[in-house]
């Protein structure tokens, strides 16, 4: 009978739970789902991490390759994130070019990397003006149950901590790069940004870590990324919102 | 049908055509808005903020593809075309922000199973681009006669390395700023509809920028009102 009510009036079904300050899966309004992290699972990648936030699963693999540094910044390398939401993770995604959700998520991750300065791009430079590392970060969602942004940020950070780059020397005579695979070093992570997503219900209630259904029913969502100091990329998508409750987040 | 009207509202007496020196604290650049300048779309508007200029066109409510239709409200679509090059991921992300802002404000329930398309073309970018896009979209939606529960406006704040707040920054100010925050506010209660930020800042600075943006939005809404009054009083 409850299942019937849920199908016909999903919003009312949810409101009944929210009145008692809890959610259908038994969580409090401010509680995250159980998080699991598995680091270094992909041996062919230079760094990898798998994050599970409840059912939402995101895997991040990082590959490092060589490239010439940009002409306007010859002492910087590149970090290129890409979020992929394949049809595997949810029936709402079709195969083909990346849809809007995937593009927005990729842009969000790129903004987080740039704003929080997780890695100084200068650290990725091997030889000024000639050679630099480019880190391709591929984030693939294996199971979509809401809150993809938090899971992706977390997976990216974990994978970056796992990356080991080999030592590279430029041979003076041949001007070729010599890679020493025996000597590897970790990247220096300057900052540890943490993303928190909220769903806004009926313009008043804030719930943390929304599942797929909650995201669908919510009037708006809000994502805040914080580092050890202050806030970073605060990306807010609407529903009318009282600004004083930003403090509650 | 009333033709185009050029309306200028200088916010501070000292601003001329230059994007140059402004007083410290809150002053917005010179605004201008022109409506109904394109013949094909149902509504169109061109919004200028200093040297930043965006042209918006609105089609709707119009027919929608069966795959995209929503049974109880209108499907809103936003297309943002950059000045040069093909639209990329950054444009997609901005389109999503503008679309969410419009969806919160447009009364889609009055036109179910239809589509409302907002097309934005960047004519020139001299800072505060997203805010200018939001303003142009709002004016174009009004020109098209799309029912809305409130008007909205975009305001950009930049925080420089000393912690000074600059409203409506130019491109140079944005590049040198430590953080750039863009807010969309509604006209009825100055509530926050959308916010997107770049850079590092603290909670106190966020509240400060939000308060400044709310004060600045007064000017923008006043400008909207005047501009519409002048347009409709002549015809």
XYZ file of C-alpha atoms in Angstrom:
484
model
C 0.000 0.000 0.000
C 2.857 2.333 0.775
C 4.408 1.434 -2.546
C 1.187 2.379 -4.314
C 1.039 5.723 -2.546
C 4.668 6.349 -3.424
C 4.014 5.804 -7.115
C 0.958 7.999 -7.271
C 2.027 10.873 -5.019
C 5.812 10.717 -4.569
C 6.052 14.233 -3.181
C 3.414 13.663 -0.494
C 5.084 10.381 0.391
C 8.315 12.246 0.996
C 6.654 15.031 2.928
C 5.296 12.526 5.428
C 8.845 11.411 6.176
C 10.273 14.932 6.250
C 7.694 15.961 8.830
C 9.230 13.417 11.179
C 12.699 14.756 10.293
C 13.870 11.592 8.629
C 14.004 10.066 5.165
C 12.678 6.839 3.623
C 16.044 5.138 3.831
C 16.221 5.852 7.562
C 18.752 8.668 7.493
C 18.525 11.929 9.405
C 18.212 15.111 7.347
C 21.863 15.945 7.874
C 23.320 12.487 7.512
C 25.515 11.242 4.708
C 25.239 7.769 3.264
C 27.907 5.201 4.086
C 31.012 6.052 2.111
C 33.525 3.496 0.865
C 36.803 4.277 -0.857
C 39.084 1.882 -2.675
C 42.411 3.310 -3.787
C 44.769 2.082 -6.446
C 42.481 -0.563 -7.890
C 43.390 0.091 -11.531
C 46.940 -1.075 -12.103
C 47.209 0.275 -15.647
C 46.473 3.829 -14.544
C 48.979 6.069 -12.824
C 46.480 6.753 -10.048
C 42.970 5.562 -9.376
C 40.228 5.557 -6.785
C 36.739 4.126 -6.485
C 34.227 5.928 -4.283
C 30.827 4.659 -3.214
C 28.406 7.074 -1.553
C 25.575 4.700 -0.723
C 24.684 3.378 -4.166
C 26.322 6.134 -6.179
C 29.595 4.754 -7.525
C 32.250 6.822 -9.262
C 35.630 5.578 -10.371
C 38.470 7.949 -11.225
C 41.502 6.948 -13.268
C 44.415 9.273 -13.903
C 46.895 8.872 -16.740
C 49.958 11.054 -17.080
C 51.370 11.903 -20.470
C 53.822 14.360 -21.927
C 52.949 17.555 -23.692
C 54.450 20.892 -24.545
C 53.461 23.535 -22.005
C 51.113 26.319 -23.145
C 52.864 29.229 -24.812
C 51.321 31.794 -22.484
C 52.387 29.849 -19.372
C 55.565 27.906 -20.182
C 56.084 26.791 -16.596
C 52.716 25.093 -16.146
C 51.390 21.645 -16.919
C 47.796 20.602 -17.554
C 45.082 18.803 -15.631
C 42.190 17.719 -17.821
C 39.172 16.290 -15.994
C 36.372 14.514 -17.808
C 33.213 13.179 -16.236
C 31.431 10.436 -18.143
C 27.881 9.376 -17.355
C 27.370 6.258 -19.477
C 23.973 4.594 -20.023
C 25.267 1.901 -17.659
C 24.686 4.063 -14.615
C 21.121 5.160 -15.196
C 18.344 4.758 -17.730
C 18.088 8.501 -18.248
C 21.399 8.713 -20.102
C 21.733 7.683 -23.724
C 24.878 6.611 -25.520
C 26.503 9.163 -27.778
C 28.146 12.535 -27.170
C 28.226 13.683 -23.538
C 24.891 15.028 -22.401
C 24.296 18.217 -20.478
C 24.652 16.649 -17.044
C 28.051 15.169 -17.889
C 29.299 18.443 -19.341
C 28.138 20.435 -16.334
C 29.818 17.943 -13.999
C 33.071 18.130 -15.990
C 33.036 21.907 -15.836
C 32.321 21.761 -12.115
C 35.313 19.480 -11.465
C 37.527 21.696 -13.609
C 36.412 24.723 -11.569
C 37.084 22.934 -8.280
C 40.593 21.997 -9.395
C 41.345 25.523 -10.478
C 39.777 27.394 -7.598
C 41.058 25.226 -4.786
C 44.537 24.848 -6.240
C 44.702 21.165 -5.312
C 47.819 20.934 -7.406
C 50.014 23.803 -8.463
C 50.314 23.484 -12.204
C 53.933 24.597 -11.838
C 54.654 21.251 -10.135
C 53.713 19.505 -13.348
C 56.353 21.224 -15.409
C 59.450 19.187 -16.256
C 61.370 21.558 -18.423
C 60.225 25.116 -18.899
C 58.871 25.780 -22.321
C 59.651 22.273 -23.549
C 58.035 19.490 -21.592
C 55.323 19.174 -19.008
C 53.023 16.556 -17.586
C 49.409 16.472 -18.568
C 47.145 14.555 -16.176
C 44.048 13.147 -17.828
C 41.493 12.491 -15.082
C 38.637 10.306 -16.249
C 35.743 10.030 -13.857
C 33.220 7.398 -14.806
C 29.990 6.908 -12.970
C 29.099 3.265 -12.590
C 25.881 3.704 -10.670
C 23.859 6.906 -10.476
C 21.861 7.377 -7.306
C 22.141 11.117 -6.761
C 24.921 13.368 -5.504
C 27.306 12.755 -8.366
C 29.273 15.940 -7.712
C 30.317 15.026 -4.191
C 31.338 11.530 -5.221
C 33.327 12.822 -8.204
C 35.207 15.422 -6.172
C 36.054 12.841 -3.576
C 37.171 10.280 -6.178
C 39.344 12.864 -7.902
C 41.059 13.879 -4.678
C 41.675 10.261 -3.649
C 43.050 9.367 -7.071
C 45.345 12.410 -7.143
C 46.783 11.388 -3.809
C 47.419 7.957 -5.261
C 49.207 9.181 -8.411
C 52.871 8.396 -8.662
C 54.842 10.141 -11.371
C 58.184 8.730 -12.537
C 61.239 10.919 -12.545
C 62.044 12.497 -15.902
C 65.345 13.920 -17.022
C 66.013 15.685 -20.256
C 69.126 14.302 -21.897
C 71.278 17.318 -22.829
C 72.716 15.766 -25.978
C 69.732 14.156 -27.602
C 67.150 16.559 -26.116
C 64.942 13.544 -25.454
C 63.221 12.773 -22.192
C 64.502 9.868 -20.170
C 61.933 8.320 -17.933
C 63.102 6.493 -14.857
C 60.252 4.154 -13.966
C 62.023 2.888 -10.868
C 61.974 6.247 -9.122
C 58.437 7.451 -8.556
C 57.170 10.264 -6.437
C 53.750 11.355 -5.261
C 52.160 14.631 -6.262
C 52.141 17.355 -3.669
C 48.523 18.061 -2.807
C 48.159 21.607 -1.490
C 44.545 21.578 -0.549
C 41.839 19.096 0.272
C 38.492 20.349 -0.989
C 35.363 18.566 0.191
C 32.079 18.930 -1.658
C 28.706 18.817 0.075
C 25.449 18.724 -1.839
C 22.064 19.658 -0.485
C 18.569 19.317 -1.882
C 16.029 22.007 -1.127
C 12.473 20.935 -0.450
C 9.508 23.297 -0.460
C 11.848 26.279 -0.107
C 12.537 25.595 3.537
C 14.020 22.206 4.166
C 17.607 21.322 3.462
C 18.667 17.719 3.195
C 22.210 16.518 2.801
C 23.446 13.995 0.238
C 20.247 13.530 -1.782
C 19.564 10.215 -3.483
C 18.410 10.061 -7.093
C 14.720 10.214 -6.156
C 15.205 13.079 -3.731
C 17.062 15.092 -6.364
C 14.213 14.549 -8.765
C 11.571 15.715 -6.281
C 13.500 18.620 -4.827
C 12.771 22.194 -5.855
C 16.476 22.915 -6.112
C 19.944 21.706 -5.253
C 22.987 23.390 -3.784
C 26.608 22.298 -3.754
C 29.259 23.872 -1.558
C 32.930 22.991 -1.790
C 35.076 23.820 1.210
C 38.766 23.467 1.773
C 40.702 23.688 4.994
C 40.165 27.448 5.081
C 37.055 29.025 3.577
C 34.633 28.121 0.840
C 35.390 27.541 -2.811
C 33.101 26.909 -5.729
C 29.630 27.373 -4.413
C 27.432 26.333 -7.267
C 23.830 26.948 -6.519
C 20.971 25.883 -8.692
C 17.696 27.402 -7.684
C 14.406 27.121 -6.119
C 13.780 30.279 -4.152
C 16.074 30.273 -1.240
C 16.369 32.316 1.944
C 19.876 33.558 2.159
C 20.244 33.307 5.895
C 19.979 29.561 5.697
C 23.252 29.518 3.786
C 24.771 29.750 7.236
C 23.173 26.496 8.239
C 24.982 24.600 5.513
C 3.666 47.931 -32.640
C 5.985 50.073 -30.600
C 9.408 50.043 -32.185
C 12.793 49.951 -30.553
C 13.603 52.238 -27.677
C 17.047 53.080 -26.487
C 17.017 53.751 -22.797
C 20.032 54.849 -20.847
C 20.192 55.066 -17.111
C 23.472 56.185 -15.643
C 23.679 54.858 -12.149
C 26.309 57.282 -10.940
C 26.774 60.705 -12.405
C 30.460 60.214 -13.027
C 30.204 57.202 -15.322
C 30.470 58.112 -18.937
C 31.216 55.722 -21.732
C 34.444 54.632 -20.067
C 34.721 51.484 -18.046
C 37.369 53.386 -16.163
C 37.705 54.625 -12.607
C 34.759 54.131 -10.338
C 34.324 54.902 -6.664
C 35.382 52.177 -4.259
C 32.486 50.026 -3.115
C 29.211 49.914 -4.966
C 28.781 51.420 -8.323
C 27.461 49.688 -11.376
C 28.421 50.499 -14.913
C 26.303 52.362 -17.389
C 23.233 50.297 -18.426
C 21.272 50.309 -21.647
C 18.521 48.090 -22.917
C 16.726 47.785 -26.198
C 13.648 45.605 -26.712
C 11.852 44.160 -29.686
C 14.703 44.639 -32.103
C 14.485 41.271 -33.886
C 11.509 40.450 -36.068
C 11.491 36.636 -35.963
C 11.562 35.743 -32.269
C 8.487 36.325 -30.138
C 10.543 38.528 -27.844
C 14.030 39.951 -27.993
C 16.236 42.275 -26.015
C 19.739 43.621 -26.078
C 21.340 44.461 -22.764
C 24.473 46.536 -22.330
C 26.499 46.856 -19.135
C 29.444 49.130 -19.764
C 31.085 47.460 -22.751
C 29.558 44.010 -22.217
C 26.680 43.406 -24.581
C 24.375 40.394 -24.953
C 21.528 39.881 -27.402
C 18.662 37.613 -26.360
C 15.774 36.144 -28.308
C 12.831 34.187 -26.913
C 10.621 31.780 -28.840
C 7.577 30.515 -27.086
C 5.400 29.015 -25.945
C 5.881 26.877 -29.035
C 5.601 23.266 -30.062
C 7.868 20.803 -28.334
C 9.336 17.474 -29.407
C 7.516 14.546 -27.838
C 10.739 13.282 -26.294
C 11.270 16.562 -24.485
C 7.758 17.404 -23.424
C 6.752 17.595 -19.775
C 3.107 16.821 -19.123
C 2.362 19.554 -16.610
C 4.658 22.425 -17.464
C 6.620 24.140 -20.198
C 10.039 22.843 -21.235
C 12.581 25.615 -20.985
C 15.648 25.559 -23.183
C 18.542 27.985 -23.150
C 21.193 28.306 -25.846
C 24.241 30.452 -25.269
C 26.490 31.235 -28.186
C 29.931 32.674 -27.478
C 31.290 35.566 -29.481
C 33.865 33.424 -31.282
C 34.277 29.707 -31.691
C 31.912 26.834 -31.049
C 30.008 26.506 -27.816
C 31.935 24.350 -25.356
C 31.528 22.856 -21.910
C 31.706 26.214 -20.138
C 28.763 27.471 -22.201
C 26.790 24.334 -21.331
C 27.379 24.955 -17.664
C 26.222 28.595 -17.984
C 23.191 27.517 -19.988
C 22.247 25.175 -17.166
C 22.539 28.015 -14.620
C 20.447 30.426 -16.697
C 17.890 27.721 -17.388
C 17.475 26.887 -13.731
C 17.048 30.567 -12.899
C 14.365 30.976 -15.578
C 12.595 27.782 -14.525
C 12.273 29.061 -10.983
C 10.612 32.227 -12.226
C 8.617 31.339 -15.341
C 5.075 30.058 -14.705
C 5.495 26.921 -16.772
C 2.331 25.360 -15.410
C 0.257 27.760 -17.517
C 1.648 26.308 -20.730
C 2.037 22.549 -20.356
C 3.552 20.502 -23.175
C 5.081 23.525 -24.851
C 8.624 24.755 -25.188
C 10.087 28.142 -24.366
C 13.498 28.687 -25.946
C 15.874 31.468 -24.928
C 18.761 32.093 -27.308
C 21.615 34.304 -26.126
C 24.362 35.670 -28.313
C 27.411 37.309 -26.754
C 28.143 40.439 -28.745
C 31.025 41.706 -26.644
C 32.516 40.579 -23.366
C 34.061 43.141 -21.050
C 33.413 41.485 -17.690
C 30.261 40.393 -15.786
C 29.124 38.301 -18.724
C 26.838 35.904 -16.890
C 25.033 38.748 -15.137
C 24.497 40.516 -18.450
C 23.135 37.280 -19.981
C 20.667 36.937 -17.119
C 19.477 40.527 -17.508
C 19.093 40.171 -21.254
C 17.179 36.901 -20.818
C 14.801 38.525 -18.346
C 14.101 41.511 -20.598
C 13.557 39.212 -23.572
C 11.125 37.022 -21.609
C 9.181 40.132 -20.645
C 9.150 41.298 -24.251
C 7.805 37.928 -25.362
C 5.022 38.110 -22.805
C 5.941 34.858 -21.077
C 4.109 34.733 -17.717
C 6.538 35.026 -14.814
C 6.115 35.169 -11.065
C 8.894 37.725 -10.668
C 11.625 39.436 -12.616
C 15.219 38.485 -12.014
C 18.541 40.160 -12.443
C 22.183 39.155 -12.365
C 24.866 40.923 -10.328
C 28.567 40.111 -10.293
C 30.948 40.910 -7.416
C 34.688 40.600 -7.464
C 36.872 40.363 -4.377
C 40.401 41.536 -4.882
C 43.409 40.402 -2.883
C 42.890 43.148 -0.261
C 39.325 42.046 0.351
C 37.755 45.043 -1.397
C 34.462 44.447 -3.083
C 33.915 45.634 -6.633
C 30.475 45.332 -8.187
C 30.073 44.750 -11.899
C 33.787 44.197 -12.548
C 35.473 44.744 -15.889
C 37.439 41.957 -17.547
C 40.700 43.251 -16.089
C 39.253 43.458 -12.582
C 37.888 39.929 -12.900
C 41.263 38.547 -13.962
C 43.061 40.177 -11.079
C 40.415 39.320 -8.507
C 40.855 36.662 -5.888
C 37.227 35.594 -6.226
C 34.354 36.400 -8.578
C 30.798 35.735 -7.407
C 27.703 35.977 -9.593
C 24.219 36.050 -8.087
C 20.754 36.016 -9.593
C 18.144 37.758 -7.438
C 14.404 37.972 -7.811
C 12.485 41.208 -7.817
C 9.760 40.455 -5.277
C 11.771 39.751 -2.150
C 15.378 39.961 -3.332
C 15.763 36.255 -2.707
C 18.721 34.407 -4.096
C 17.822 32.406 -7.178
C 21.200 31.269 -8.386
C 24.790 31.702 -7.381
C 28.016 30.583 -8.925
C 31.472 31.472 -7.747
C 35.083 31.234 -8.741
C 37.994 31.499 -6.339
C 38.581 31.331 -2.610
C 36.637 33.367 -0.090
C 35.297 33.082 3.432
C 31.742 32.848 4.705
C 31.778 36.446 5.977
C 32.873 37.706 2.566
C 30.086 35.728 0.941
C 27.479 37.392 3.156
C 29.006 40.786 2.444
C 28.898 40.221 -1.325
C 25.343 38.953 -1.127
C 24.235 42.052 0.778
C 25.975 44.305 -1.742
C 24.399 42.412 -4.621
C 20.951 42.802 -3.087
C 21.481 46.551 -2.756
C 22.699 46.765 -6.348
C 19.746 44.778 -7.641
C 17.526 47.662 -6.514
C 19.116 49.793 -9.219
C 18.697 47.125 -11.849
C 15.031 46.556 -11.093
C 14.438 50.292 -11.034
C 16.031 50.460 -14.464
C 13.806 47.617 -15.732
C 10.721 49.410 -14.471
C 11.666 52.734 -16.041
C 12.590 51.128 -19.309
C 9.272 49.273 -19.542
C 7.300 52.318 -18.462
C 8.848 54.406 -21.181
C 8.236 51.746 -23.765
C 4.585 51.204 -23.014
C 3.655 54.789 -22.269
C 4.359 55.883 -25.836
C 2.268 53.246 -27.623
